[in-house]
Short mmCIF file of N, CA and C in Angstrom, two decimals:
data_model
loop_
_atom_site.label_atom_id
_atom_site.label_comp_id
_atom_site.label_asym_id
_atom_site.label_seq_id
_atom_site.Cartn_x
_atom_site.Cartn_y
_atom_site.Cartn_z
N UNK C 1 7.40 15.84 34.82
CA UNK C 1 7.16 14.39 34.58
C UNK C 1 5.64 14.29 34.57
N UNK C 2 5.04 13.37 33.39
CA UNK C 2 3.70 13.41 33.33
C UNK C 2 3.07 12.55 34.39
N UNK C 3 1.70 12.83 34.73
CA UNK C 3 1.10 12.11 35.66
C UNK C 3 0.68 10.69 35.16
N UNK C 4 0.41 9.79 36.03
CA UNK C 4 0.23 8.40 35.86
C UNK C 4 -0.81 8.22 34.94
N UNK C 5 -1.92 8.86 34.76
CA UNK C 5 -3.15 8.82 33.93
C UNK C 5 -2.70 9.12 32.27
N UNK C 6 -1.81 10.15 32.19
CA UNK C 6 -1.40 10.50 30.93
C UNK C 6 -0.37 9.45 30.36
N UNK C 7 0.52 8.99 31.31
CA UNK C 7 1.43 8.03 30.90
C UNK C 7 0.77 6.69 30.61
N UNK C 8 -0.29 6.32 31.25
CA UNK C 8 -0.99 4.97 30.97
C UNK C 8 -1.76 5.29 29.55
N UNK C 9 -2.25 6.43 29.30
CA UNK C 9 -2.96 6.62 28.02
C UNK C 9 -1.79 6.49 26.82
N UNK C 10 -0.58 7.17 27.20
CA UNK C 10 0.28 7.04 25.96
C UNK C 10 0.65 5.64 25.86
N UNK C 11 0.96 4.87 26.86
CA UNK C 11 1.37 3.50 26.84
C UNK C 11 0.27 2.65 26.05
N UNK C 12 -0.87 3.03 26.28
CA UNK C 12 -2.06 2.23 25.54
C UNK C 12 -1.97 2.55 24.12
N UNK C 13 -1.69 3.96 23.67
CA UNK C 13 -1.50 4.33 22.40
C UNK C 13 -0.42 3.62 21.57
N UNK C 14 0.70 3.42 22.26
CA UNK C 14 1.82 2.80 21.73
C UNK C 14 1.50 1.25 21.54
N UNK C 15 0.76 0.80 22.48
CA UNK C 15 0.46 -0.70 22.22
C UNK C 15 -0.63 -0.88 21.09
N UNK C 16 -1.49 0.19 20.92
CA UNK C 16 -2.28 0.01 19.91
C UNK C 16 -1.77 0.10 18.52
N UNK C 17 -0.80 1.03 18.52
CA UNK C 17 0.01 1.54 17.20
C UNK C 17 0.89 0.22 16.97
N UNK C 18 1.50 -0.38 17.85
CA UNK C 18 2.16 -1.73 17.71
C UNK C 18 1.43 -2.78 17.15
N UNK C 19 0.11 -2.85 17.66
CA UNK C 19 -0.84 -3.91 17.21
C UNK C 19 -1.10 -3.66 15.69
N UNK C 20 -1.42 -2.47 15.32
CA UNK C 20 -1.75 -1.95 13.91
C UNK C 20 -0.51 -2.37 12.99
N UNK C 21 0.60 -2.02 13.62
CA UNK C 21 1.74 -2.20 12.55
C UNK C 21 2.01 -3.69 12.23
N UNK C 22 2.01 -4.54 13.51
CA UNK C 22 2.03 -5.82 13.25
C UNK C 22 0.86 -6.61 12.40
N UNK C 23 -0.17 -5.97 12.37
CA UNK C 23 -1.25 -6.60 11.48
C UNK C 23 -1.07 -6.15 9.97
N UNK C 24 -0.31 -5.16 9.73
CA UNK C 24 -0.22 -4.56 8.41
C UNK C 24 0.75 -5.56 7.58
N UNK C 25 0.62 -5.71 6.30
CA UNK C 25 1.41 -6.37 5.39
C UNK C 25 2.39 -5.28 4.72
N UNK C 26 1.87 -3.96 4.71
CA UNK C 26 2.74 -2.86 4.16
C UNK C 26 2.11 -1.52 4.89
N UNK C 27 3.26 -0.65 4.88
CA UNK C 27 3.17 0.41 5.54
C UNK C 27 3.99 1.62 4.88
N UNK C 28 3.34 2.92 4.83
CA UNK C 28 4.24 3.90 4.24
C UNK C 28 4.18 5.10 5.12
N UNK C 29 5.32 5.76 5.37
CA UNK C 29 5.33 6.95 6.09
C UNK C 29 5.58 8.03 5.19
N UNK C 30 4.74 9.20 5.50
CA UNK C 30 4.83 10.35 4.72
C UNK C 30 4.97 11.65 5.54
N UNK C 31 5.57 12.76 4.93
CA UNK C 31 5.67 14.08 5.49
C UNK C 31 4.26 14.91 4.66
N UNK C 32 3.34 15.16 5.52
CA UNK C 32 2.19 15.79 4.85
C UNK C 32 2.37 17.34 5.02
N UNK C 33 3.34 17.88 5.51
CA UNK C 33 3.42 19.32 5.81
C UNK C 33 3.05 20.10 4.42
N UNK C 34 2.23 21.13 4.70
CA UNK C 34 1.84 22.06 3.62
C UNK C 34 0.56 21.49 2.75
N UNK C 35 0.09 20.21 3.09
CA UNK C 35 -1.14 19.63 2.36
C UNK C 35 -2.43 20.45 2.66
N UNK C 36 -3.05 20.82 1.75
CA UNK C 36 -4.48 21.48 2.27
C UNK C 36 -5.39 20.75 2.69
N UNK C 37 -6.34 21.17 3.41
CA UNK C 37 -7.42 20.35 3.93
C UNK C 37 -8.16 19.62 2.75
N UNK C 38 -8.48 20.27 1.80
CA UNK C 38 -9.28 19.76 0.72
C UNK C 38 -8.42 18.54 0.03
N UNK C 39 -7.34 18.67 -0.27
CA UNK C 39 -6.39 17.70 -0.78
C UNK C 39 -6.30 16.56 0.17
N UNK C 40 -6.20 16.75 1.44
CA UNK C 40 -5.95 15.77 2.52
C UNK C 40 -7.32 15.04 2.63
N UNK C 41 -8.48 15.59 2.53
CA UNK C 41 -9.69 14.97 2.48
C UNK C 41 -9.81 14.06 1.28
N UNK C 42 -9.54 14.57 0.02
CA UNK C 42 -9.53 13.72 -1.04
C UNK C 42 -8.57 12.44 -0.96
N UNK C 43 -7.45 12.58 -0.47
CA UNK C 43 -6.45 11.63 -0.30
C UNK C 43 -6.94 10.63 0.75
N UNK C 44 -7.42 11.10 1.85
CA UNK C 44 -8.06 10.01 2.97
C UNK C 44 -9.24 9.23 2.42
N UNK C 45 -10.00 9.95 1.58
CA UNK C 45 -11.17 9.18 0.95
C UNK C 45 -10.82 8.18 0.02
N UNK C 46 -9.72 8.37 -0.84
CA UNK C 46 -9.15 7.53 -1.81
C UNK C 46 -8.65 6.46 -1.03
N UNK C 47 -7.72 6.71 0.07
CA UNK C 47 -7.03 5.58 0.81
C UNK C 47 -8.25 4.68 1.70
N UNK C 48 -9.27 5.28 2.02
CA UNK C 48 -10.24 4.58 2.69
C UNK C 48 -10.92 3.55 1.87
N UNK C 49 -11.19 4.05 0.64
CA UNK C 49 -11.88 3.22 -0.38
C UNK C 49 -10.99 1.97 -0.76
N UNK C 50 -9.73 2.30 -0.78
CA UNK C 50 -8.69 1.07 -1.16
C UNK C 50 -8.53 0.27 0.00
N UNK C 51 -9.11 0.41 1.20
CA UNK C 51 -9.12 -0.38 2.51
C UNK C 51 -7.57 0.07 3.16
N UNK C 52 -7.11 1.09 2.92
CA UNK C 52 -5.79 1.52 3.66
C UNK C 52 -6.09 2.34 4.79
N UNK C 53 -5.64 2.20 6.08
CA UNK C 53 -5.97 2.97 7.18
C UNK C 53 -4.63 3.93 7.22
N UNK C 54 -5.23 5.31 7.27
CA UNK C 54 -4.18 6.44 7.14
C UNK C 54 -4.41 7.35 8.28
N UNK C 55 -3.44 7.63 8.90
CA UNK C 55 -3.57 8.70 10.08
C UNK C 55 -2.29 9.25 10.51
N UNK C 56 -2.31 10.37 11.15
CA UNK C 56 -1.31 11.06 11.59
C UNK C 56 -0.76 10.55 12.89
N UNK C 57 0.34 10.56 13.01
CA UNK C 57 0.99 9.84 14.36
C UNK C 57 2.17 10.64 14.85
N UNK C 58 2.19 10.93 16.13
CA UNK C 58 3.25 11.46 16.76
C UNK C 58 4.61 10.72 16.66
N UNK C 59 5.50 11.33 16.41
CA UNK C 59 7.02 10.53 16.19
C UNK C 59 7.39 9.87 17.20
N UNK C 60 7.22 10.52 18.48
CA UNK C 60 7.75 9.71 19.64
C UNK C 60 7.02 8.40 19.98
N UNK C 61 5.59 8.54 19.64
CA UNK C 61 4.88 7.34 19.87
C UNK C 61 5.19 6.38 18.94
N UNK C 62 5.34 6.65 17.58
CA UNK C 62 5.77 5.74 16.60
C UNK C 62 7.13 5.27 16.84
N UNK C 63 8.03 5.94 17.34
CA UNK C 63 9.36 5.58 17.70
C UNK C 63 9.36 4.47 18.82
N UNK C 64 8.56 4.74 19.88
CA UNK C 64 8.26 3.71 20.79
C UNK C 64 7.66 2.53 20.48
N UNK C 65 6.67 2.71 19.38
CA UNK C 65 5.96 1.36 18.89
C UNK C 65 6.80 0.49 18.10
N UNK C 66 7.91 1.06 17.42
CA UNK C 66 8.80 0.23 16.51
C UNK C 66 10.12 -0.19 17.40
N UNK C 67 10.12 0.37 18.54
CA UNK C 67 11.56 0.02 19.48
C UNK C 67 11.67 -1.37 19.62
N UNK C 68 12.77 -2.10 19.22
CA UNK C 68 13.03 -3.56 19.37
C UNK C 68 12.32 -4.32 18.37
N UNK C 69 11.99 -3.72 17.20
CA UNK C 69 11.37 -4.64 16.17
C UNK C 69 12.28 -4.39 14.99
N UNK C 70 11.79 -5.23 13.86
CA UNK C 70 12.52 -4.94 12.57
C UNK C 70 12.24 -3.54 12.01
N UNK C 71 11.18 -3.03 12.43
CA UNK C 71 10.95 -1.67 11.83
C UNK C 71 11.80 -0.37 12.48
N UNK C 72 12.68 -0.77 13.35
CA UNK C 72 13.29 0.21 14.13
C UNK C 72 14.24 1.01 13.22
N UNK C 73 14.54 0.57 11.88
CA UNK C 73 15.29 1.44 10.92
C UNK C 73 14.55 2.58 10.46
N UNK C 74 13.29 2.68 10.69
CA UNK C 74 12.61 3.82 10.32
C UNK C 74 12.81 5.06 11.20
N UNK C 75 13.34 4.83 12.27
CA UNK C 75 13.51 5.90 13.55
C UNK C 75 14.14 7.20 12.87
N UNK C 76 15.21 6.96 11.92
CA UNK C 76 15.87 8.10 11.36
C UNK C 76 15.17 9.13 10.45
N UNK C 77 13.92 8.63 10.17
CA UNK C 77 13.01 9.60 9.40
C UNK C 77 12.07 10.19 10.29
N UNK C 78 11.92 9.90 11.46
CA UNK C 78 10.76 10.34 12.43
C UNK C 78 11.12 11.74 13.03
N UNK C 79 10.87 12.66 11.99
CA UNK C 79 11.18 14.26 12.39
C UNK C 79 10.01 14.86 11.48
N UNK C 80 9.69 16.14 11.90
CA UNK C 80 8.63 16.87 11.22
C UNK C 80 7.38 16.28 11.38
N UNK C 81 6.55 16.51 10.36
CA UNK C 81 5.10 15.71 10.63
C UNK C 81 5.18 14.56 9.69
N UNK C 82 4.38 13.49 10.53
CA UNK C 82 4.42 12.26 9.95
C UNK C 82 3.09 11.71 10.02
N UNK C 83 2.72 11.16 9.12
CA UNK C 83 1.47 10.43 8.66
C UNK C 83 1.79 8.88 8.21
N UNK C 84 1.00 8.04 8.58
CA UNK C 84 1.33 6.57 8.30
C UNK C 84 0.05 6.00 7.53
N UNK C 85 0.34 5.25 6.51
CA UNK C 85 -0.71 4.44 5.72
C UNK C 85 -0.43 3.01 5.84
N UNK C 86 -1.48 2.19 6.44
CA UNK C 86 -1.33 1.02 6.67
C UNK C 86 -2.24 0.15 5.81
N UNK C 87 -1.78 -0.97 5.30
CA UNK C 87 -2.76 -1.97 4.68
C UNK C 87 -2.43 -3.37 5.06
N UNK C 88 -3.72 -3.94 5.50
CA UNK C 88 -3.63 -5.29 5.98
C UNK C 88 -3.59 -6.43 5.10
N UNK C 89 -4.12 -5.98 3.75
CA UNK C 89 -4.29 -7.04 2.58
C UNK C 89 -3.56 -6.72 1.36
N UNK C 90 -3.72 -5.46 0.85
CA UNK C 90 -3.28 -5.21 -0.36
C UNK C 90 -1.79 -4.62 -0.19
N UNK C 91 -0.88 -5.30 -0.97
CA UNK C 91 0.60 -4.77 -0.75
C UNK C 91 0.85 -3.35 -1.52
N UNK C 92 0.12 -3.11 -2.47
CA UNK C 92 0.43 -2.02 -3.32
C UNK C 92 -0.52 -0.81 -3.27
N UNK C 93 -1.66 -0.84 -2.57
CA UNK C 93 -2.59 0.05 -2.73
C UNK C 93 -1.98 1.49 -1.87
N UNK C 94 -1.46 1.31 -0.84
CA UNK C 94 -1.03 2.59 -0.09
C UNK C 94 0.26 3.39 -0.76
N UNK C 95 0.98 2.54 -1.31
CA UNK C 95 2.26 3.10 -2.02
C UNK C 95 1.74 3.55 -3.45
N UNK C 96 0.87 2.98 -3.99
CA UNK C 96 0.34 3.49 -5.30
C UNK C 96 -0.31 4.89 -5.24
N UNK C 97 -1.34 4.94 -4.32
CA UNK C 97 -2.06 6.16 -3.94
C UNK C 97 -1.25 7.19 -3.48
N UNK C 98 -0.32 6.96 -2.53
CA UNK C 98 0.47 8.00 -1.85
C UNK C 98 1.57 8.52 -2.86
N UNK C 99 2.10 7.77 -3.74
CA UNK C 99 3.23 8.14 -4.73
C UNK C 99 2.60 8.96 -5.75
N UNK C 100 1.38 8.50 -6.18
CA UNK C 100 0.66 9.36 -7.07
C UNK C 100 0.21 10.83 -6.54
N UNK C 101 -0.02 10.84 -5.28
CA UNK C 101 -0.49 12.06 -4.59
C UNK C 101 0.80 12.94 -4.42
N UNK C 102 1.99 12.30 -4.13
CA UNK C 102 3.23 12.97 -4.02
C UNK C 102 3.82 13.73 -5.26
N UNK C 103 3.60 12.92 -6.42
CA UNK C 103 3.89 13.61 -7.75
C UNK C 103 3.23 14.82 -8.07
N UNK C 104 2.18 15.04 -7.62
CA UNK C 104 1.41 16.40 -7.83
C UNK C 104 1.37 17.34 -6.73
N UNK C 105 2.02 17.00 -5.56
CA UNK C 105 1.95 17.94 -4.51
C UNK C 105 3.49 18.10 -3.97
N UNK C 106 4.11 19.28 -4.18
CA UNK C 106 5.42 19.33 -4.03
C UNK C 106 5.90 19.06 -2.52
N UNK C 107 5.01 19.49 -1.46
CA UNK C 107 5.42 19.45 -0.04
C UNK C 107 5.14 18.16 0.32
N UNK C 108 4.36 17.29 -0.19
CA UNK C 108 4.23 15.92 0.28
C UNK C 108 5.11 14.95 -0.02
N UNK C 109 5.86 14.29 0.97
CA UNK C 109 7.04 13.46 0.56
C UNK C 109 6.95 12.15 1.34
N UNK C 110 7.38 11.13 0.61
CA UNK C 110 7.44 9.71 1.22
C UNK C 110 8.77 9.73 1.96
N UNK C 111 8.57 9.08 3.16
CA UNK C 111 9.73 9.22 4.10
C UNK C 111 10.51 7.69 4.27
N UNK C 112 9.48 6.89 4.20
CA UNK C 112 9.98 5.40 4.58
C UNK C 112 8.80 4.49 4.28
N UNK C 113 9.09 3.24 4.57
CA UNK C 113 7.88 2.13 4.62
C UNK C 113 8.35 0.99 5.00
N UNK C 114 7.55 -0.06 4.90
CA UNK C 114 7.76 -1.46 5.24
C UNK C 114 6.96 -2.18 4.51
N UNK C 115 7.44 -3.42 4.21
CA UNK C 115 6.82 -4.60 3.62
C UNK C 115 7.06 -5.81 4.33
N UNK C 116 6.02 -6.44 4.80
CA UNK C 116 6.01 -7.63 5.50
C UNK C 116 7.06 -7.49 6.50
N UNK C 117 6.81 -6.55 7.38
CA UNK C 117 7.67 -6.41 8.65
C UNK C 117 9.17 -5.99 8.43
N UNK C 118 9.48 -5.67 7.22
CA UNK C 118 10.81 -5.36 7.05
C UNK C 118 11.00 -3.76 6.32
N UNK C 119 11.86 -3.04 6.84
CA UNK C 119 12.00 -1.68 6.30
C UNK C 119 12.37 -1.58 4.88
N UNK C 120 11.70 -0.76 4.01
CA UNK C 120 12.18 -0.75 2.66
C UNK C 120 12.35 0.77 2.41
N UNK C 121 13.47 1.15 1.48
CA UNK C 121 13.79 2.57 1.06
C UNK C 121 12.61 3.13 0.36
N UNK C 122 12.75 4.41 -0.14
CA UNK C 122 11.76 5.13 -0.96
C UNK C 122 11.72 4.57 -2.26
N UNK C 123 12.83 4.10 -2.86
CA UNK C 123 12.84 3.66 -4.16
C UNK C 123 11.81 2.36 -4.39
N UNK C 124 12.12 1.53 -3.39
CA UNK C 124 11.27 0.40 -3.23
C UNK C 124 9.56 0.68 -3.32
N UNK C 125 9.48 1.62 -2.38
CA UNK C 125 7.96 2.21 -2.19
C UNK C 125 7.57 2.67 -3.60
N UNK C 126 8.52 3.56 -4.26
CA UNK C 126 8.24 3.89 -5.83
C UNK C 126 7.88 2.82 -6.66
N UNK C 127 8.73 1.76 -6.77
CA UNK C 127 8.42 0.69 -7.52
C UNK C 127 7.10 -0.03 -7.22
N UNK C 128 6.96 -0.25 -5.94
CA UNK C 128 5.73 -0.67 -5.40
C UNK C 128 4.49 -0.05 -5.77
N UNK C 129 4.64 1.31 -5.86
CA UNK C 129 3.53 2.15 -6.30
C UNK C 129 3.27 2.17 -7.87
N UNK C 130 4.22 1.56 -8.61
CA UNK C 130 4.07 1.74 -10.07
C UNK C 130 3.34 0.36 -10.64
N UNK C 131 3.36 -0.64 -9.57
CA UNK C 131 2.65 -1.93 -9.96
C UNK C 131 1.19 -1.58 -10.11
N UNK C 132 0.66 -2.36 -10.94
CA UNK C 132 -0.83 -2.42 -11.23
C UNK C 132 -1.59 -2.89 -10.01
N UNK C 133 -2.87 -2.73 -9.95
CA UNK C 133 -3.65 -3.30 -8.97
C UNK C 133 -3.78 -4.78 -8.97
N UNK C 134 -4.02 -5.31 -7.85
CA UNK C 134 -4.35 -6.80 -7.89
C UNK C 134 -5.08 -7.53 -8.87
N UNK C 135 -6.16 -6.70 -9.10
CA UNK C 135 -7.13 -7.03 -10.15
C UNK C 135 -6.58 -7.10 -11.58
N UNK C 136 -5.92 -6.11 -11.89
CA UNK C 136 -5.33 -5.91 -13.08
C UNK C 136 -4.21 -7.08 -13.25
N UNK C 137 -3.39 -7.40 -12.39
CA UNK C 137 -2.45 -8.42 -12.32
C UNK C 137 -3.04 -9.63 -12.42
N UNK C 138 -4.05 -10.11 -11.83
CA UNK C 138 -4.83 -11.31 -11.99
C UNK C 138 -5.39 -11.51 -13.26
N UNK C 139 -5.90 -10.46 -13.86
CA UNK C 139 -6.41 -10.42 -15.19
C UNK C 139 -5.32 -10.76 -16.22
N UNK C 140 -4.26 -9.94 -16.01
CA UNK C 140 -2.98 -10.30 -17.08
C UNK C 140 -2.53 -11.66 -16.98
N UNK C 141 -2.43 -12.21 -15.64
CA UNK C 141 -2.08 -13.69 -15.45
C UNK C 141 -2.88 -14.63 -16.16
N UNK C 142 -4.40 -14.40 -15.90
CA UNK C 142 -5.38 -15.22 -16.44
C UNK C 142 -5.51 -15.20 -17.91
N UNK C 143 -5.09 -14.12 -18.59
CA UNK C 143 -5.02 -13.80 -20.19
C UNK C 143 -3.95 -14.59 -20.70
N UNK C 144 -2.80 -14.80 -19.79
CA UNK C 144 -1.63 -15.35 -20.39
C UNK C 144 -1.83 -16.86 -20.37
N UNK C 145 -2.65 -17.35 -19.38
CA UNK C 145 -2.94 -18.73 -19.04
C UNK C 145 -4.00 -19.10 -20.21
N UNK C 146 -4.87 -18.24 -20.82
CA UNK C 146 -5.82 -18.57 -21.70
C UNK C 146 -5.33 -18.46 -23.15
N UNK C 147 -4.53 -17.68 -23.41
CA UNK C 147 -3.84 -17.61 -24.70
C UNK C 147 -3.52 -18.90 -25.39
N UNK C 148 -2.71 -19.71 -24.72
CA UNK C 148 -2.39 -21.05 -25.48
C UNK C 148 -3.57 -21.91 -25.68
N UNK C 149 -4.53 -21.86 -24.56
CA UNK C 149 -5.76 -22.74 -24.98
C UNK C 149 -6.72 -22.15 -25.99
N UNK C 150 -6.74 -20.84 -26.12
CA UNK C 150 -7.58 -20.33 -27.25
C UNK C 150 -6.87 -20.59 -28.49
N UNK C 151 -5.52 -20.37 -28.60
CA UNK C 151 -4.76 -20.63 -29.71
C UNK C 151 -5.09 -22.20 -30.17
N UNK C 152 -5.00 -23.12 -29.26
CA UNK C 152 -5.37 -24.52 -29.54
C UNK C 152 -6.78 -24.75 -30.05
N UNK C 153 -7.61 -24.04 -29.41
CA UNK C 153 -8.95 -24.15 -29.83
C UNK C 153 -9.17 -23.62 -31.12
N UNK C 154 -8.60 -22.55 -31.73
CA UNK C 154 -8.61 -22.02 -33.00
C UNK C 154 -8.00 -23.01 -33.98
N UNK C 155 -6.83 -23.71 -33.56
CA UNK C 155 -6.25 -24.61 -34.48
C UNK C 155 -7.17 -25.84 -34.64
N UNK C 156 -7.90 -26.38 -33.58
CA UNK C 156 -8.81 -27.39 -33.90
C UNK C 156 -9.95 -27.03 -34.47
N UNK C 157 -10.46 -25.86 -34.52
CA UNK C 157 -11.52 -25.43 -35.23
C UNK C 157 -11.18 -25.38 -36.81
N UNK C 158 -9.85 -24.78 -36.95
CA UNK C 158 -9.42 -24.70 -38.43
C UNK C 158 -9.35 -26.07 -38.94
N UNK C 159 -9.00 -27.02 -38.39
CA UNK C 159 -8.90 -28.45 -38.78
C UNK C 159 -10.21 -28.99 -39.06
N UNK C 160 -11.20 -28.67 -38.12
CA UNK C 160 -12.52 -29.07 -38.52
C UNK C 160 -13.22 -28.48 -39.48
N UNK C 161 -13.06 -27.21 -39.81
CA UNK C 161 -13.42 -26.30 -40.88
C UNK C 161 -12.86 -26.73 -42.26
N UNK C 162 -11.55 -27.19 -42.09
CA UNK C 162 -10.83 -27.55 -43.30
C UNK C 162 -11.52 -29.11 -43.85
N UNK C 163 -11.70 -29.85 -42.88
CA UNK C 163 -12.31 -31.18 -42.98
C UNK C 163 -13.84 -31.07 -43.63
N UNK C 164 -14.68 -30.17 -43.10
CA UNK C 164 -15.88 -29.84 -43.62
C UNK C 164 -15.88 -29.41 -45.13
N UNK C 165 -14.90 -28.33 -45.27
CA UNK C 165 -14.97 -27.88 -46.66
C UNK C 165 -14.44 -28.87 -47.68
N UNK C 166 -13.65 -29.82 -47.19
CA UNK C 166 -13.26 -31.03 -48.02
C UNK C 166 -14.16 -32.02 -48.22
N UNK C 167 -15.14 -32.17 -47.42
CA UNK C 167 -16.01 -33.18 -47.70
C UNK C 167 -17.28 -32.61 -48.55
N UNK C 168 -17.33 -31.31 -48.29
CA UNK C 168 -18.47 -30.62 -49.17
C UNK C 168 -17.93 -30.53 -50.66
N UNK C 169 -16.73 -30.37 -50.83
CA UNK C 169 -16.17 -30.36 -52.37
C UNK C 169 -16.43 -31.71 -53.05
N UNK C 170 -16.49 -32.83 -52.26
CA UNK C 170 -16.72 -34.08 -52.91
C UNK C 170 -17.92 -34.43 -53.25
#
């Protein structure tokens, strides 16, 4: 039986982990077994630059943190090595970076994840990972909005140019 101090520390870790999970809009669980230190360092840097919090977590602590929540469905994948990537703002960053990394590293596997507090399957995470960044999506939407306005402006300009050429011919 662990002593009171160790038990208190573990309870504090579980509380902090629960807080991080609740604050995140998306999270991805991975099995990082066999990843080299150099590759892990590159991955962590890329995730950090994207605003994603990535860390290794003990399965028992994560299991306790998700107990009694909507994320409890992830308990069945909590075996082996587990790391979690949490994003508080960007819905696609963690999935996009980790899926890309998993494609080039055979031992690195996506285990599970969640989106807005609901557990999602690996296929959903893969789909999320294939979405473009928020900036690219915004640019695409803005271009779609600007297209009709630009076409209208060109049409008006063509009418003006036609009228000008008709007047100069007279």
